[in-house]
XYZ file of C-alpha atoms in Angstrom:
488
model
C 16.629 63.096 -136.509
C 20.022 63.465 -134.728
C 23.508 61.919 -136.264
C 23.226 59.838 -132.934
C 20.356 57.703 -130.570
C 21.616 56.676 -127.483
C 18.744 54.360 -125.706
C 19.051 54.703 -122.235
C 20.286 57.721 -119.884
C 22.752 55.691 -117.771
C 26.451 56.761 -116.728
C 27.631 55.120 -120.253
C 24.479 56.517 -122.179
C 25.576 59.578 -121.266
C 29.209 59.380 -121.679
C 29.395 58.288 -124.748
C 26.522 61.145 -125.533
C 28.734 63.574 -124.166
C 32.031 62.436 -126.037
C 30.187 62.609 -129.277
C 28.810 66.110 -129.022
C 32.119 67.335 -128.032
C 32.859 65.988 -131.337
C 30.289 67.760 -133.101
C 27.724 65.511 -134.098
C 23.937 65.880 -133.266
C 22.879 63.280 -130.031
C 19.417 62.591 -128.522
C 19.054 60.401 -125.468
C 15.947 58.176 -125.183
C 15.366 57.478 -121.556
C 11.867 55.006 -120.590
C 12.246 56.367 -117.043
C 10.201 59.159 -115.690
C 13.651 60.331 -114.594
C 17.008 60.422 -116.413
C 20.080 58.746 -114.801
C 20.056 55.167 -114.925
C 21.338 53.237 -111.976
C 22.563 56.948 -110.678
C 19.190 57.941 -109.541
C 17.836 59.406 -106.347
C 14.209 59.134 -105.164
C 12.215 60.001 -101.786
C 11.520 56.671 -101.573
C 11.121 56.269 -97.422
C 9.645 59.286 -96.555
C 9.095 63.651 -97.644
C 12.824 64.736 -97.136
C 14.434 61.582 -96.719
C 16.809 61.478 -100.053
C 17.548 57.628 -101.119
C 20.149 56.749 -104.302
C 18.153 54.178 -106.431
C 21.058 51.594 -107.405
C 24.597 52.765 -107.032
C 25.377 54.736 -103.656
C 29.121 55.101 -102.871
C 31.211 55.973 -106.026
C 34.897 54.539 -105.263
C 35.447 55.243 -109.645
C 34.536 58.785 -109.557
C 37.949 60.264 -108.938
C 39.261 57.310 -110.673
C 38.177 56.443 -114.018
C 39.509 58.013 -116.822
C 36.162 59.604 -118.401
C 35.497 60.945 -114.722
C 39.075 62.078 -114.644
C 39.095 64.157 -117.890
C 35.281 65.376 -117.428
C 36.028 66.391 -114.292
C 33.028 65.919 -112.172
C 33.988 68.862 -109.537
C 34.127 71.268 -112.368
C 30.977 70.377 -113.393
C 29.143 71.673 -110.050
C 29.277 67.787 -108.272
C 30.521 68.351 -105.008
C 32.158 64.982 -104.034
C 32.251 64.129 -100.899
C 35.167 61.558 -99.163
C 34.422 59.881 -96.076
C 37.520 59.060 -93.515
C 37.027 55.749 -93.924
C 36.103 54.756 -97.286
C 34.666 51.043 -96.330
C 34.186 49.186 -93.263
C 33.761 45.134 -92.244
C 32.235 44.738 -88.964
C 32.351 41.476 -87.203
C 31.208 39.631 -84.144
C 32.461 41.488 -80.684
C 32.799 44.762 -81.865
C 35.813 44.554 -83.836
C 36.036 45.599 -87.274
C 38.211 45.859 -90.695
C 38.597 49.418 -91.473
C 39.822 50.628 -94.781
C 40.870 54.007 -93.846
C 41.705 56.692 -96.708
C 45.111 56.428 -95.176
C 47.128 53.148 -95.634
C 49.199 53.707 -93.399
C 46.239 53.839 -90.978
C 44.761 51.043 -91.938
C 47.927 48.713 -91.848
C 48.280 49.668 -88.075
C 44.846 48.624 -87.476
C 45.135 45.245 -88.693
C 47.984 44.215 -86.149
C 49.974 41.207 -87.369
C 48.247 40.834 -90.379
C 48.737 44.884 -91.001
C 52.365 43.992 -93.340
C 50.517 41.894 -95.357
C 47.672 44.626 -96.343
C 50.262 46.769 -96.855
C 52.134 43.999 -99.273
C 49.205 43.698 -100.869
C 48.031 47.285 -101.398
C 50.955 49.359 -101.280
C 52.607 48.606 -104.857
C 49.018 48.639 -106.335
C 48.371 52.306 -104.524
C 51.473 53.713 -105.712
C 50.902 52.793 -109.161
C 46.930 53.472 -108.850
C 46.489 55.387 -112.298
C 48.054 51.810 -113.786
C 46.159 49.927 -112.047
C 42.852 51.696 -113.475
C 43.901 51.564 -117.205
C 44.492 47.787 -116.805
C 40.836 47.357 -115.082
C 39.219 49.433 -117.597
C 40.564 49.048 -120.315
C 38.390 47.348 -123.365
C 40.380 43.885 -122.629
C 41.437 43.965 -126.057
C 44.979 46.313 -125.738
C 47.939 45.485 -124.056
C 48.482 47.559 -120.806
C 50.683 50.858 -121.183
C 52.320 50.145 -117.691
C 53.320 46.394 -117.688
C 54.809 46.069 -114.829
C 52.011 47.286 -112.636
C 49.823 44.799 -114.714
C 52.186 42.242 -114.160
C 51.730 43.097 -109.777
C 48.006 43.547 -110.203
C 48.106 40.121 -112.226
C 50.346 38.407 -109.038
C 48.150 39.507 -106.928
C 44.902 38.102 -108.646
C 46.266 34.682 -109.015
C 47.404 34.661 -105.717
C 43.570 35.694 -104.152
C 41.903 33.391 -106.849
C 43.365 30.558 -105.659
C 44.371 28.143 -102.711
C 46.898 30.454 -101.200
C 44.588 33.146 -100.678
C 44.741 32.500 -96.777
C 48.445 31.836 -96.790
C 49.219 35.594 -96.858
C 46.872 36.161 -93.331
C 47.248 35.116 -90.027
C 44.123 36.695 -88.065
C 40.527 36.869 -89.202
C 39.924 40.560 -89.968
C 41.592 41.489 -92.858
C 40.747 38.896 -95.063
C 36.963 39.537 -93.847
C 38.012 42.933 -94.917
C 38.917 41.933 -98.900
C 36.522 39.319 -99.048
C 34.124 42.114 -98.170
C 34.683 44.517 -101.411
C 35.385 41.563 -103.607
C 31.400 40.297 -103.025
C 30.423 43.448 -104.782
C 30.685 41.231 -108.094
C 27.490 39.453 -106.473
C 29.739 35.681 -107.406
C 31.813 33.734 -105.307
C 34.690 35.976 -103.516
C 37.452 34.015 -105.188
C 36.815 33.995 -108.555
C 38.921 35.805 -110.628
C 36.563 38.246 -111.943
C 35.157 39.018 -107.901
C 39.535 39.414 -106.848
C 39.715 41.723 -109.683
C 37.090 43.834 -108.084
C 38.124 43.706 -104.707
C 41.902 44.553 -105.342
C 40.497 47.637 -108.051
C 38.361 49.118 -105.186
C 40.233 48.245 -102.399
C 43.207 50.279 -104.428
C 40.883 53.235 -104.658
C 39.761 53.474 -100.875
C 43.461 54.539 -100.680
C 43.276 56.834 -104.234
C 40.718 59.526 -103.706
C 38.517 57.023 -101.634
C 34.975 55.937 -102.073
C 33.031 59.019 -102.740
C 29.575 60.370 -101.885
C 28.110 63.076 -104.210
C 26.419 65.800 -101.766
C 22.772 65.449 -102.390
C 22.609 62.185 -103.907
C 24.055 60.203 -106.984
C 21.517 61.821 -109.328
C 24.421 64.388 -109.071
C 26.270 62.699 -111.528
C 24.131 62.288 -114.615
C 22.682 65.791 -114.146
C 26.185 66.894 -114.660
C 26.425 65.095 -118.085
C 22.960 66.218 -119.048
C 23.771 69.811 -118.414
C 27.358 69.452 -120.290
C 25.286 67.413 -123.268
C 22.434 69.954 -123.394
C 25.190 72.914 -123.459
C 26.583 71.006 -126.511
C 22.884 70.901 -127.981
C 22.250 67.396 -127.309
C 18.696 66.078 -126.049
C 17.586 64.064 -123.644
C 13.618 62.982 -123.872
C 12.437 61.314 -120.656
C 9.464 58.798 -120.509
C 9.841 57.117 -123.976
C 10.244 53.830 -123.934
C 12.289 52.567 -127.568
C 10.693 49.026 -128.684
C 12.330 48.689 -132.198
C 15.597 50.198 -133.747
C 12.825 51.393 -136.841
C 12.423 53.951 -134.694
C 15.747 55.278 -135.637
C 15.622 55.454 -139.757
C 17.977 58.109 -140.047
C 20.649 58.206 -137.109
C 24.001 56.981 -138.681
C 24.575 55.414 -135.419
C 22.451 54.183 -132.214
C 24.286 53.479 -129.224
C 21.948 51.077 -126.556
C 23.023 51.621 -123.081
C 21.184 48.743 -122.178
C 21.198 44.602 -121.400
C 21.660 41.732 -123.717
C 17.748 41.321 -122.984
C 16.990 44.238 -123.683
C 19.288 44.642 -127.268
C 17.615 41.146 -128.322
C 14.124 43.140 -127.623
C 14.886 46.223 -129.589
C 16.626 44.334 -132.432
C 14.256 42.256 -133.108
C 14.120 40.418 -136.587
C 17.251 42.776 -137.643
C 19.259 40.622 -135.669
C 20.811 38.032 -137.341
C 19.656 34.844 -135.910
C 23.533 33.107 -134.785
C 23.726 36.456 -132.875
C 20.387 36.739 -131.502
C 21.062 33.055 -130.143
C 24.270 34.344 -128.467
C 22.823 37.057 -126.724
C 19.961 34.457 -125.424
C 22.575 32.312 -123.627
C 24.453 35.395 -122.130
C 23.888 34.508 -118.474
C 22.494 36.827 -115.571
C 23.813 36.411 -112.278
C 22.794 36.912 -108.303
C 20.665 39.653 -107.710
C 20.052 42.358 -105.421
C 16.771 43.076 -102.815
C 17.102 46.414 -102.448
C 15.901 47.905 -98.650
C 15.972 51.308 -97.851
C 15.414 53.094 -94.413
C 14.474 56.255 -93.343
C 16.209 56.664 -89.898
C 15.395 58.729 -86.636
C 19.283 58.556 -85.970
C 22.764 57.536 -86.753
C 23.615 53.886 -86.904
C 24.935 52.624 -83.148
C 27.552 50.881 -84.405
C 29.399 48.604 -81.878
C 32.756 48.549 -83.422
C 34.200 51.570 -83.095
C 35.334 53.637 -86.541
C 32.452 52.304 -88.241
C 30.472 55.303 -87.891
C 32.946 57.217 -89.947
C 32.502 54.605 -92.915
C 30.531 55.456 -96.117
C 29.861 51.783 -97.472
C 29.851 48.819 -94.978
C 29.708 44.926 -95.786
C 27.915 43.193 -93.425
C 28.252 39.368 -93.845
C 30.827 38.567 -90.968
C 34.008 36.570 -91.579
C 35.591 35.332 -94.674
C 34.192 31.936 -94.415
C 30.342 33.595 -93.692
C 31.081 35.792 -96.890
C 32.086 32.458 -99.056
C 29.009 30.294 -97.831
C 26.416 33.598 -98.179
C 27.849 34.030 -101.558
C 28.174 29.898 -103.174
C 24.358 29.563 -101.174
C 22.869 32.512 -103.474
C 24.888 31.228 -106.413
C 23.565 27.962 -106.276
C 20.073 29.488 -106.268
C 19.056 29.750 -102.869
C 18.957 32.669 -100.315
C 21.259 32.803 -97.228
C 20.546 32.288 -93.888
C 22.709 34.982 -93.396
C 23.063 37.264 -96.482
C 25.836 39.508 -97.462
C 24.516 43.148 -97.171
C 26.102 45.977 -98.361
C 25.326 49.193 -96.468
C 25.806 52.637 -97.175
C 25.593 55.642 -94.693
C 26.047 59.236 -96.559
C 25.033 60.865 -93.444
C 28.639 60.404 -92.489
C 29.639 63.308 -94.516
C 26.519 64.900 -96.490
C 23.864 66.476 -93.887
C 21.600 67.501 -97.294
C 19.926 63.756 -97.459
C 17.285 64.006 -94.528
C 15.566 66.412 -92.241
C 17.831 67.757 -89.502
C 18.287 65.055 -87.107
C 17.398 62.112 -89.081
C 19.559 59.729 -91.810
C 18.804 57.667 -94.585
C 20.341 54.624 -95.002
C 21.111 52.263 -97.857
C 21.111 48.689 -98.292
C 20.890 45.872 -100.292
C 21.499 42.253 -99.588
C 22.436 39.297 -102.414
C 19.824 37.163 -102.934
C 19.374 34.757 -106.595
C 18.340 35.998 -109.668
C 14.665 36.545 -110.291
C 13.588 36.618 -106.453
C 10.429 37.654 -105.398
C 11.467 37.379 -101.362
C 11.228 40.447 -99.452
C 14.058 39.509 -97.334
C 14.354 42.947 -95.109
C 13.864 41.127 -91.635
C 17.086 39.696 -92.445
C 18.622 43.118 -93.613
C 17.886 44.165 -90.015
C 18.942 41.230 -88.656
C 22.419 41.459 -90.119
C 22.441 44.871 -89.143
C 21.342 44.498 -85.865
C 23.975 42.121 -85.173
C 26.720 44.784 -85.746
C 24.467 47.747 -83.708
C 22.448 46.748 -81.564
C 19.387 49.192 -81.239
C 19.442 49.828 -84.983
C 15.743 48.893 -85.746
C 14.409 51.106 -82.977
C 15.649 53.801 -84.828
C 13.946 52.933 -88.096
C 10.987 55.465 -88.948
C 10.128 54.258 -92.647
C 11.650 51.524 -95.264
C 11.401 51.036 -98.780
C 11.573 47.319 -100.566
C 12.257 46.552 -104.059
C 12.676 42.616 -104.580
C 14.934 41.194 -107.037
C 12.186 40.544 -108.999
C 10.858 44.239 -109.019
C 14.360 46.082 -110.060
C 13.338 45.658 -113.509
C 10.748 47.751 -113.702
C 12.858 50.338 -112.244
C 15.932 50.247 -114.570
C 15.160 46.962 -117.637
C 18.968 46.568 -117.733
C 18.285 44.944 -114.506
C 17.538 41.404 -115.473
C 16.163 39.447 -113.005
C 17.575 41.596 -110.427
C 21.183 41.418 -111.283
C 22.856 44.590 -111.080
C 25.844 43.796 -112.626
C 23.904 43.299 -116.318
C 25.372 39.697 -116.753
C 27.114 37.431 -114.686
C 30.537 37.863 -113.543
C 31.945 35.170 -114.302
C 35.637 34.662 -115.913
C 33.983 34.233 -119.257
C 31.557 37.024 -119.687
C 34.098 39.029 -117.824
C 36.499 38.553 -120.545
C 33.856 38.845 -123.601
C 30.660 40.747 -122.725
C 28.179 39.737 -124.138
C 29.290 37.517 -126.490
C 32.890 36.453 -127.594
C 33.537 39.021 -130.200
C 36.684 41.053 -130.876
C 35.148 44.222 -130.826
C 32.295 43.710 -128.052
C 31.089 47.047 -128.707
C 29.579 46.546 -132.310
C 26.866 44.659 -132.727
C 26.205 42.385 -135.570
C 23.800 45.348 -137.122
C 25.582 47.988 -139.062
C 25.260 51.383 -137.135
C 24.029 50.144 -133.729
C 26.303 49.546 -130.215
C 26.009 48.320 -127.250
C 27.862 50.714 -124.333
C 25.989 49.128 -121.628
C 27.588 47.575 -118.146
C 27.231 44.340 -120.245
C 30.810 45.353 -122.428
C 34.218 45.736 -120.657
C 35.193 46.541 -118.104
C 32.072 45.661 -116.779
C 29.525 47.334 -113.780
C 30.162 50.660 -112.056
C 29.968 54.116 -112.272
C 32.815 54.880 -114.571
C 31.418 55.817 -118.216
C 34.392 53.494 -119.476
C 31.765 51.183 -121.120
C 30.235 54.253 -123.248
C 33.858 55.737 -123.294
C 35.039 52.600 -125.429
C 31.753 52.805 -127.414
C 32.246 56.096 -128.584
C 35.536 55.656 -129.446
C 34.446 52.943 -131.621
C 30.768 55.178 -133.078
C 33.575 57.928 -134.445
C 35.885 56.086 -135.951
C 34.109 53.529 -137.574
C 30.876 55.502 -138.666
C 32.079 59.106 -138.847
C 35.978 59.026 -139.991
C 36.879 60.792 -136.153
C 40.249 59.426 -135.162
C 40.707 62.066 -132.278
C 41.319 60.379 -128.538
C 37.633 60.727 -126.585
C 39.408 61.969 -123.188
C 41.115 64.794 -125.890
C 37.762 65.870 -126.557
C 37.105 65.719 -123.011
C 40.259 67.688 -121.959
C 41.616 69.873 -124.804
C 44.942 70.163 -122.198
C 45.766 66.591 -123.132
C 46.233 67.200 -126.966
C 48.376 70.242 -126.260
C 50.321 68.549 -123.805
């Protein structure tokens, strides 16, 4: 048996498997999948040829986070590819919000409102690498560069509360934030969902929102092949059902949900903890709907057919009543749906001639709605002449994501609600959120801090932990990453 069991083949899995083989211990990965990768998976799910990304599509963190920088995905054979416009927010009449890789850009396309994006954005761009370490971070350190906390911190009160509209005078650009602050699937202006949006919408301007040529899978097959060189395992197809599985490992690291820890711990877990992870909450879901398409999307507005990720939920006010419908339990009329187009810059992901095309729309936790007539509803109402293009689609409900990836819970994506509490203290309010309360095992899942997205952060923090405290290795995890950094 290895030093090390890391359940679960995810981003963070395989981070923090990486990080501790570079620091010479002995890992094996334990993925129940067919396939290794997580939420970074890609399938022919439409039809033979047609490449589709499972869960997470557009990669804003890749050039971003701090695992990603010092791992460095390009040396590791990922070729990441950067659309012009990193994410687009059609509305009615063929106008649109569009976040250009270029501020400057994007400011002059947002006429009198264009100062205040710039306002907003500028100070946060500048200062983008602080920015990062105070969004994922483990929430438990004070920030290295204070004072671009202190203007990402302005900024968050100022979009969480009343005066979020005061800074705006026209409709688009605040269609535009609300837009990428809905990826927290919870109301737009809740302080958790502004975090997001003002992270991301940083990044669109830092690197942008990448696309990995060939398909997210890209990514964990990098950290397999780096964890393999380093002699670590991965076993494919095993499903884990009790930590007595693992007698020796001096550590096992569970890249996995609060439902799924409280299934694997079973009876070890002591009972006041194993009622705290049963009240961790789960939040709005996802119906997945993928297309196989005989074309590009005939957008109306024009620059969104350079975009890589679209929202599709209309203006600001649409966004807030799609988004407090779902979170009261109920689908929208109207959902939010988040698109994403790699055909705008990666020609490997269908047959010559033809596109695939991603999308998923909020809907509550646990449904079992196929809601894809409204998927091409809402997209329909942005380009006309969209569903005569579609050849194939693929649905997964909320309720069948699950069986797909069991962090999933219900559908949610995110692996617990994002709400200001469980944002601050995933799972559970603990100081170190990372530990469990059994000796030897971790959690390194999307349900610690910082929270959802491809960023290996979660497993970063983990491992960081796993050495210290079981193995006596004090030594930074991005130094083993990146050698350079200790000699510097």
């Amino acid at each position: 048996m290895a030093d090390v069991a890391v359940v679960g083949s995810g981003p963070n899995g395989l981070a923090a498997a990486v990080i501790l083989a570079r620091a010479g211990l002995s890992v094996e990965v334990f993925e129940a999948q067919p396939t290794a990768g997580g939420g970074c998976r890609t399938a022919e799910l439409t039809l033979p040829g047609y490449h589709h990304d499972v869960c997470a599509g557009a990669h804003p963190m890749a050039l971003a986070s701090p695992f990603f920088r010092a791992f460095d995905l390009a040396a590791h054979g990922v070729d990441l590819l950067v659309p012009e416009v990193s994410y687009a927010h059609p509305l009615d009449g063929g106008r649109a919000g569009l976040a250009w890789r270029d501020l400057d850009r994007t400011v002059a396309g947002l006429g009198r409102d264009g100062a205040a994006w710039r306002g907003l954005f500028e100070p946060l761009v500048r200062d983008w690498q602080g920015v990062v370490d105070v969004a994922m971070s483990d929430m438990r350190r004070l920030p290295a560069d204070l004072p671009t906390a202190a203007r990402f911190g302005m900024r968050l009160l100022e979009q969480g509360s009343p005066l979020w509209n005061k800074r705006f005078q026209d409709d688009v650009a605040p269609a535009l934030l609300t837009g990428v602050a809905a990826h927290a699937i919870t109301q737009p202006r809740a302080l958790p969902a502004v975090g997001a949006g003002l992270l991301l919408g940083t990044l669109a301007y830092a690197g942008g929102w990448v696309l990995p040529r060939g398909g997210s899978q890209a990514i964990p097959n990098a950290l397999i092949t780096e964890l393999e060189r380093l002699g670590g395992k991965v076993y494919t197809g095993q499903r884990v059902d009790s930590l007595a599985e693992f007698p020796t490992a001096r550590a096992v690291l569970l890249d996995t949900s609060p439902a799924e820890l409280l299934r694997i711990g079973g009876d070890r877990l002591p009972p006041r903890y194993a009622n705290q992870l049963g009240r961790v909450r789960y939040g709005g879901a996802a119906c997945k709907v993928d297309f196989a398409l005989s074309g590009p999307v005939p957008w109306r507005a024009k620059g969104c057919e350079l975009a890589g990720t679209l929202h599709l939920s209309g203006t600001r006010a649409e966004t807030m009543l799609a988004e407090r419908t779902v979170a009261a339990g109920r689908h929208a009329e109207r959902p939010y749906v988040l698109a994403i187009q790699p055909g705008v810059v990666d020609d490997t992901r269908a047959p010559a001639g033809g596109h695939t095309f991603y999308t998923y729309a909020h809907v509550p936790n646990g449904s079992t709605r196929d809601i894809s007539d409204q998927v091409v509803a809402q997209v329909e109402r942005f380009a006309p002449g969209f569903s005569d293009l579609i050849l194939a689609k693929h649905v997964w409900t909320a309720a069948e994501l699950p069986a797909h990836n069991a962090n999933y819970f219900g559908g949610d994506i995110s692996a617990g609600a994002m709400n200001l509490r469980q944002t601050a203290f995933r799972p559970v309010a603990r100081w170190n959120p990372y530990a469990t309360a059994v000796p030897g095992v971790y959690l390194c899942s999307s349900s610690t801090p910082p929270g959802p997205g491809v960023h290996g952060m979660n497993g970063m923090h983990a491992a960081r932990h796993v050495l210290r405290r079981e193995f006596g290795i004090r030594t930074d995890p991005l130094e083993l990453l990146d050698p350079a950094r200790r000699a510097g």
